[in-house]
Amino acid sequence: MGTRAGLYFVDKLIAGLDAKRDQDFPEFYLHNNSRIPDRTRAIVGNETSPEAELLRSFSALDQCKAEVIVSTCVTSYYFINKIKTRTRATVLNPVELLRDKVQQEYAPGRKIGLLCTSGTLRSQLFHTAFAGTGHELLTLDADQQEDLFMRSVYMDNGLKSAVISPEAYRLLNAAVQELCGRGADIIVGGCSEVQIGMRHCVLDAAVYLDTMDVLASATLRAIQA
């Protein structure tokens, strides 16, 4: 979840391999569980929790004897962090992996512009991970978060849709420009749909880091170990 974001992740996984023939690729399972309720609505609106369906996915992947599990929804980790001990597999966390990459590659004091869902903001996933690192997280104000970023993702023909409109890309770029204008050194794609629209965005002098990129790299390291 989301469906397109999951396929983008698989593409990144394959692109990181040095496979020459079918047999050189790792065995993997993609469970596109479209029955998982919306994670942001569960957090912000106190609607149906996705935990039961996440556990169903865990169970299905455990039956396949999966050794590593990832979710291509960053917001879902608010719930996954509570239930990850209920699978035999290792669960990789993209927020922690992104934090570690920033810590390793950038000196303290960076301004990090965060593009993520309102559910991720409310759950403080990134703020908790980056506490004490010396970096400053910049987020959109409440109106911009809803009118620019969340609308770009959730509108009809938004970034979650099968067919994406130019307006969705325009809104995402407007969100990026707002964060760049406030001095962001790094723009973080903290929602898996951001990767879908970033090719339509202008970054100015900022560096772009995507949680799905670091998650794909960590997954490759895990399965090749």
mmCIF file of C-alpha atoms in Angstrom:
data_model
loop_
_atom_site.group_PDB
_atom_site.id
_atom_site.type_symbol
_atom_site.label_atom_id
_atom_site.label_comp_id
_atom_site.label_asym_id
_atom_site.label_seq_id
_atom_site.Cartn_x
_atom_site.Cartn_y
_atom_site.Cartn_z
ATOM 1 C CA MET A 1 0.000 0.000 0.000
ATOM 2 C CA GLY A 2 -0.445 2.151 -1.825
ATOM 3 C CA THR A 3 -0.578 0.021 -4.917
ATOM 4 C CA ARG A 4 1.501 2.210 -7.226
ATOM 5 C CA ALA A 5 3.953 3.016 -4.417
ATOM 6 C CA GLY A 6 4.462 -0.703 -3.849
ATOM 7 C CA LEU A 7 5.293 -1.237 -7.512
ATOM 8 C CA TYR A 8 7.713 1.694 -7.465
ATOM 9 C CA PHE A 9 9.423 0.051 -4.504
ATOM 10 C CA VAL A 10 9.767 -3.247 -6.396
ATOM 11 C CA ASP A 11 11.288 -1.361 -9.335
ATOM 12 C CA LYS A 12 13.852 0.200 -6.999
ATOM 13 C CA LEU A 13 14.613 -3.191 -5.503
ATOM 14 C CA ILE A 14 15.220 -4.720 -8.937
ATOM 15 C CA ALA A 15 17.293 -1.730 -10.084
ATOM 16 C CA GLY A 16 19.681 -2.314 -7.189
ATOM 17 C CA LEU A 17 20.445 -5.893 -8.185
ATOM 18 C CA ASP A 18 23.206 -7.210 -10.409
ATOM 19 C CA ALA A 19 21.044 -10.036 -11.738
ATOM 20 C CA LYS A 20 21.883 -11.494 -15.139
ATOM 21 C CA ARG A 21 19.188 -14.179 -15.376
ATOM 22 C CA ASP A 22 15.896 -15.132 -13.729
ATOM 23 C CA GLN A 23 17.614 -17.327 -11.162
ATOM 24 C CA ASP A 24 19.784 -14.447 -9.900
ATOM 25 C CA PHE A 25 16.814 -12.521 -8.526
ATOM 26 C CA PRO A 26 15.728 -12.974 -4.890
ATOM 27 C CA GLU A 27 12.443 -14.673 -4.115
ATOM 28 C CA PHE A 28 9.964 -12.104 -2.862
ATOM 29 C CA TYR A 29 6.241 -11.703 -2.250
ATOM 30 C CA LEU A 30 4.198 -8.550 -2.861
ATOM 31 C CA HIS A 31 1.011 -8.530 -0.814
ATOM 32 C CA ASN A 32 -1.065 -5.649 -2.149
ATOM 33 C CA ASN A 33 -3.519 -5.596 0.737
ATOM 34 C CA SER A 34 -6.121 -3.116 -0.467
ATOM 35 C CA ARG A 35 -8.338 -4.007 2.499
ATOM 36 C CA ILE A 36 -6.093 -2.107 4.905
ATOM 37 C CA PRO A 37 -8.070 0.945 6.115
ATOM 38 C CA ASP A 38 -6.604 4.401 5.584
ATOM 39 C CA ARG A 39 -3.842 4.938 8.110
ATOM 40 C CA THR A 40 -4.156 8.720 8.393
ATOM 41 C CA ARG A 41 -7.908 8.544 8.975
ATOM 42 C CA ALA A 42 -7.305 6.014 11.725
ATOM 43 C CA ILE A 43 -4.832 8.336 13.462
ATOM 44 C CA VAL A 44 -6.390 11.738 12.853
ATOM 45 C CA GLY A 45 -10.068 10.818 12.617
ATOM 46 C CA ASN A 46 -10.125 7.882 15.036
ATOM 47 C CA GLU A 47 -11.566 5.693 12.289
ATOM 48 C CA THR A 48 -11.016 1.933 11.800
ATOM 49 C CA SER A 49 -7.548 0.827 12.861
ATOM 50 C CA PRO A 50 -5.472 -0.945 10.196
ATOM 51 C CA GLU A 51 -3.884 -3.272 12.742
ATOM 52 C CA ALA A 52 -6.112 -6.289 12.000
ATOM 53 C CA GLU A 53 -5.373 -6.140 8.270
ATOM 54 C CA LEU A 54 -1.678 -5.502 8.876
ATOM 55 C CA LEU A 55 -1.647 -8.630 11.020
ATOM 56 C CA ARG A 56 -3.367 -10.528 8.212
ATOM 57 C CA SER A 57 -0.557 -9.451 5.909
ATOM 58 C CA PHE A 58 2.009 -10.524 8.497
ATOM 59 C CA SER A 59 0.315 -13.918 8.740
ATOM 60 C CA ALA A 60 0.213 -14.371 4.967
ATOM 61 C CA LEU A 61 3.897 -13.495 4.648
ATOM 62 C CA ASP A 62 4.823 -15.708 7.606
ATOM 63 C CA GLN A 63 3.110 -18.602 5.825
ATOM 64 C CA CYS A 64 5.352 -17.875 2.844
ATOM 65 C CA LYS A 65 8.323 -18.050 5.234
ATOM 66 C CA ALA A 66 9.330 -14.454 4.529
ATOM 67 C CA GLU A 67 12.464 -13.441 6.424
ATOM 68 C CA VAL A 68 12.208 -9.678 5.915
ATOM 69 C CA ILE A 69 9.023 -7.567 5.803
ATOM 70 C CA VAL A 70 8.673 -3.965 4.680
ATOM 71 C CA SER A 71 5.650 -1.736 4.245
ATOM 72 C CA THR A 72 5.526 0.860 1.498
ATOM 73 C CA CYS A 73 3.318 3.101 3.605
ATOM 74 C CA VAL A 74 5.323 5.212 6.038
ATOM 75 C CA THR A 75 2.271 6.126 8.123
ATOM 76 C CA SER A 76 1.569 2.435 8.693
ATOM 77 C CA TYR A 77 4.659 2.235 10.905
ATOM 78 C CA TYR A 78 2.770 3.985 13.673
ATOM 79 C CA PHE A 79 0.785 0.746 13.912
ATOM 80 C CA ILE A 80 3.494 -1.667 12.782
ATOM 81 C CA ASN A 81 5.750 -0.522 15.619
ATOM 82 C CA LYS A 82 3.104 -1.836 18.023
ATOM 83 C CA ILE A 83 2.656 -5.253 16.374
ATOM 84 C CA LYS A 84 6.013 -6.055 14.767
ATOM 85 C CA THR A 85 6.797 -8.684 17.405
ATOM 86 C CA ARG A 86 3.870 -10.742 16.060
ATOM 87 C CA THR A 87 5.762 -11.858 12.972
ATOM 88 C CA ARG A 88 8.774 -14.140 12.759
ATOM 89 C CA ALA A 89 10.326 -11.895 10.111
ATOM 90 C CA THR A 90 12.595 -8.893 10.578
ATOM 91 C CA VAL A 91 10.608 -5.687 9.979
ATOM 92 C CA LEU A 92 12.631 -2.838 8.467
ATOM 93 C CA ASN A 93 11.697 0.718 9.480
ATOM 94 C CA PRO A 94 12.138 3.423 6.786
ATOM 95 C CA VAL A 95 11.943 6.337 9.240
ATOM 96 C CA GLU A 96 14.833 5.033 11.327
ATOM 97 C CA LEU A 97 16.791 4.148 8.189
ATOM 98 C CA LEU A 98 16.317 7.662 6.805
ATOM 99 C CA ARG A 99 17.409 9.168 10.133
ATOM 100 C CA ASP A 100 20.524 7.008 10.120
ATOM 101 C CA LYS A 101 21.404 8.060 6.557
ATOM 102 C CA VAL A 102 21.110 11.739 7.433
ATOM 103 C CA GLN A 103 23.224 11.232 10.557
ATOM 104 C CA GLN A 104 25.930 9.423 8.600
ATOM 105 C CA GLU A 105 26.107 11.779 5.620
ATOM 106 C CA TYR A 106 25.251 15.253 6.923
ATOM 107 C CA ALA A 107 26.649 17.354 9.755
ATOM 108 C CA PRO A 108 24.196 18.511 12.454
ATOM 109 C CA GLY A 109 22.302 21.715 11.841
ATOM 110 C CA ARG A 110 20.565 20.818 8.589
ATOM 111 C CA LYS A 111 17.050 22.084 7.935
ATOM 112 C CA ILE A 112 14.975 19.141 6.739
ATOM 113 C CA GLY A 113 11.733 19.825 4.885
ATOM 114 C CA LEU A 114 9.344 16.971 5.601
ATOM 115 C CA LEU A 115 6.651 15.876 3.145
ATOM 116 C CA CYS A 116 4.431 13.316 4.843
ATOM 117 C CA THR A 117 0.804 12.599 5.637
ATOM 118 C CA SER A 118 -1.095 14.323 8.410
ATOM 119 C CA GLY A 119 -1.226 10.943 10.142
ATOM 120 C CA THR A 120 2.559 10.725 10.160
ATOM 121 C CA LEU A 121 2.769 14.273 11.491
ATOM 122 C CA ARG A 122 0.227 13.566 14.237
ATOM 123 C CA SER A 123 2.030 10.377 15.255
ATOM 124 C CA GLN A 124 5.372 12.223 15.399
ATOM 125 C CA LEU A 125 7.238 9.353 13.719
ATOM 126 C CA PHE A 126 9.945 11.587 12.242
ATOM 127 C CA HIS A 127 10.091 14.030 15.128
ATOM 128 C CA THR A 128 10.684 11.186 17.567
ATOM 129 C CA ALA A 129 13.342 9.618 15.342
ATOM 130 C CA PHE A 130 15.194 12.914 14.810
ATOM 131 C CA ALA A 131 15.019 14.085 18.430
ATOM 132 C CA GLY A 132 18.503 14.892 19.667
ATOM 133 C CA THR A 133 20.158 14.646 16.250
ATOM 134 C CA GLY A 134 20.830 18.373 15.911
ATOM 135 C CA HIS A 135 18.734 18.686 12.767
ATOM 136 C CA GLU A 136 15.634 20.871 12.420
ATOM 137 C CA LEU A 137 12.482 19.460 10.860
ATOM 138 C CA LEU A 138 10.439 21.906 8.794
ATOM 139 C CA THR A 139 6.803 21.094 8.081
ATOM 140 C CA LEU A 140 4.039 22.841 6.182
ATOM 141 C CA ASP A 141 1.585 24.890 8.200
ATOM 142 C CA ALA A 142 -1.800 23.316 8.843
ATOM 143 C CA ASP A 143 -3.542 24.865 5.843
ATOM 144 C CA GLN A 144 -0.683 24.092 3.444
ATOM 145 C CA GLN A 145 -0.494 20.537 4.732
ATOM 146 C CA GLU A 146 -4.124 19.936 3.829
ATOM 147 C CA ASP A 147 -4.514 22.174 0.767
ATOM 148 C CA LEU A 148 -1.222 21.332 -0.916
ATOM 149 C CA PHE A 149 0.247 18.050 0.222
ATOM 150 C CA MET A 150 -2.738 16.015 1.393
ATOM 151 C CA ARG A 151 -4.815 17.202 -1.536
ATOM 152 C CA SER A 152 -2.073 16.182 -3.983
ATOM 153 C CA VAL A 153 -2.190 12.657 -2.563
ATOM 154 C CA TYR A 154 -5.897 12.137 -1.851
ATOM 155 C CA MET A 155 -7.758 14.251 -4.432
ATOM 156 C CA ASP A 156 -9.554 12.598 -7.326
ATOM 157 C CA ASN A 157 -6.732 11.645 -9.705
ATOM 158 C CA GLY A 158 -4.213 12.372 -6.977
ATOM 159 C CA LEU A 159 -0.939 10.565 -6.374
ATOM 160 C CA LYS A 160 -2.760 7.521 -4.975
ATOM 161 C CA SER A 161 -4.893 7.176 -8.095
ATOM 162 C CA ALA A 162 -4.482 4.926 -11.114
ATOM 163 C CA VAL A 163 -4.539 8.029 -13.325
ATOM 164 C CA ILE A 164 -2.755 11.081 -11.890
ATOM 165 C CA SER A 165 -3.743 14.607 -12.915
ATOM 166 C CA PRO A 166 -1.374 17.517 -13.660
ATOM 167 C CA GLU A 167 -3.033 19.345 -10.760
ATOM 168 C CA ALA A 168 -1.775 16.729 -8.310
ATOM 169 C CA TYR A 169 1.780 17.254 -9.520
ATOM 170 C CA ARG A 170 1.333 21.034 -9.334
ATOM 171 C CA LEU A 171 0.166 20.874 -5.725
ATOM 172 C CA LEU A 172 3.055 18.623 -4.718
ATOM 173 C CA ASN A 173 5.529 21.011 -6.347
ATOM 174 C CA ALA A 174 3.922 23.921 -4.505
ATOM 175 C CA ALA A 175 4.495 22.072 -1.222
ATOM 176 C CA VAL A 176 8.138 21.457 -2.158
ATOM 177 C CA GLN A 177 8.604 25.123 -3.097
ATOM 178 C CA GLU A 178 7.156 26.242 0.227
ATOM 179 C CA LEU A 179 9.691 24.163 2.163
ATOM 180 C CA CYS A 180 12.578 25.226 -0.080
ATOM 181 C CA GLY A 181 11.541 28.845 0.377
ATOM 182 C CA ARG A 182 11.816 28.404 4.138
ATOM 183 C CA GLY A 183 15.432 27.321 3.816
ATOM 184 C CA ALA A 184 15.254 23.537 3.669
ATOM 185 C CA ASP A 185 18.659 22.001 2.873
ATOM 186 C CA ILE A 186 17.084 18.562 2.458
ATOM 187 C CA ILE A 187 13.606 17.610 1.273
ATOM 188 C CA VAL A 188 12.486 14.261 2.680
ATOM 189 C CA GLY A 189 9.859 12.181 0.942
ATOM 190 C CA GLY A 190 8.255 10.866 4.110
ATOM 191 C CA CYS A 191 5.263 9.386 2.292
ATOM 192 C CA SER A 192 5.640 6.686 -0.344
ATOM 193 C CA GLU A 193 3.509 8.652 -2.813
ATOM 194 C CA VAL A 194 6.048 11.513 -2.900
ATOM 195 C CA GLN A 195 8.427 9.435 -5.027
ATOM 196 C CA ILE A 196 5.728 9.225 -7.704
ATOM 197 C CA GLY A 197 5.533 12.972 -8.206
ATOM 198 C CA MET A 198 9.040 14.253 -7.500
ATOM 199 C CA ARG A 199 10.126 14.205 -11.141
ATOM 200 C CA HIS A 200 7.628 17.041 -11.644
ATOM 201 C CA CYS A 201 9.094 19.133 -8.808
ATOM 202 C CA VAL A 202 11.820 21.781 -8.722
ATOM 203 C CA LEU A 203 14.207 21.384 -5.798
ATOM 204 C CA ASP A 204 16.336 24.536 -6.186
ATOM 205 C CA ALA A 205 19.430 23.953 -4.030
ATOM 206 C CA ALA A 206 17.902 21.326 -1.746
ATOM 207 C CA VAL A 207 18.886 17.651 -1.733
ATOM 208 C CA TYR A 208 16.088 15.113 -2.039
ATOM 209 C CA LEU A 209 16.049 11.976 0.131
ATOM 210 C CA ASP A 210 13.274 9.424 -0.156
ATOM 211 C CA THR A 211 12.299 6.925 2.519
ATOM 212 C CA MET A 212 11.554 4.322 -0.147
ATOM 213 C CA ASP A 213 15.090 4.635 -1.565
ATOM 214 C CA VAL A 214 16.712 3.959 1.795
ATOM 215 C CA LEU A 215 14.207 1.181 2.492
ATOM 216 C CA ALA A 216 15.006 -0.501 -0.837
ATOM 217 C CA SER A 217 18.752 -0.264 -0.149
ATOM 218 C CA ALA A 218 18.339 -1.739 3.334
ATOM 219 C CA THR A 219 16.155 -4.523 1.967
ATOM 220 C CA LEU A 220 18.836 -5.433 -0.567
ATOM 221 C CA ARG A 221 21.475 -5.526 2.170
ATOM 222 C CA ALA A 222 19.246 -7.732 4.303
ATOM 223 C CA ILE A 223 18.468 -10.288 1.606
ATOM 224 C CA GLN A 224 22.045 -10.405 0.342
ATOM 225 C CA ALA A 225 23.583 -10.863 3.793
#
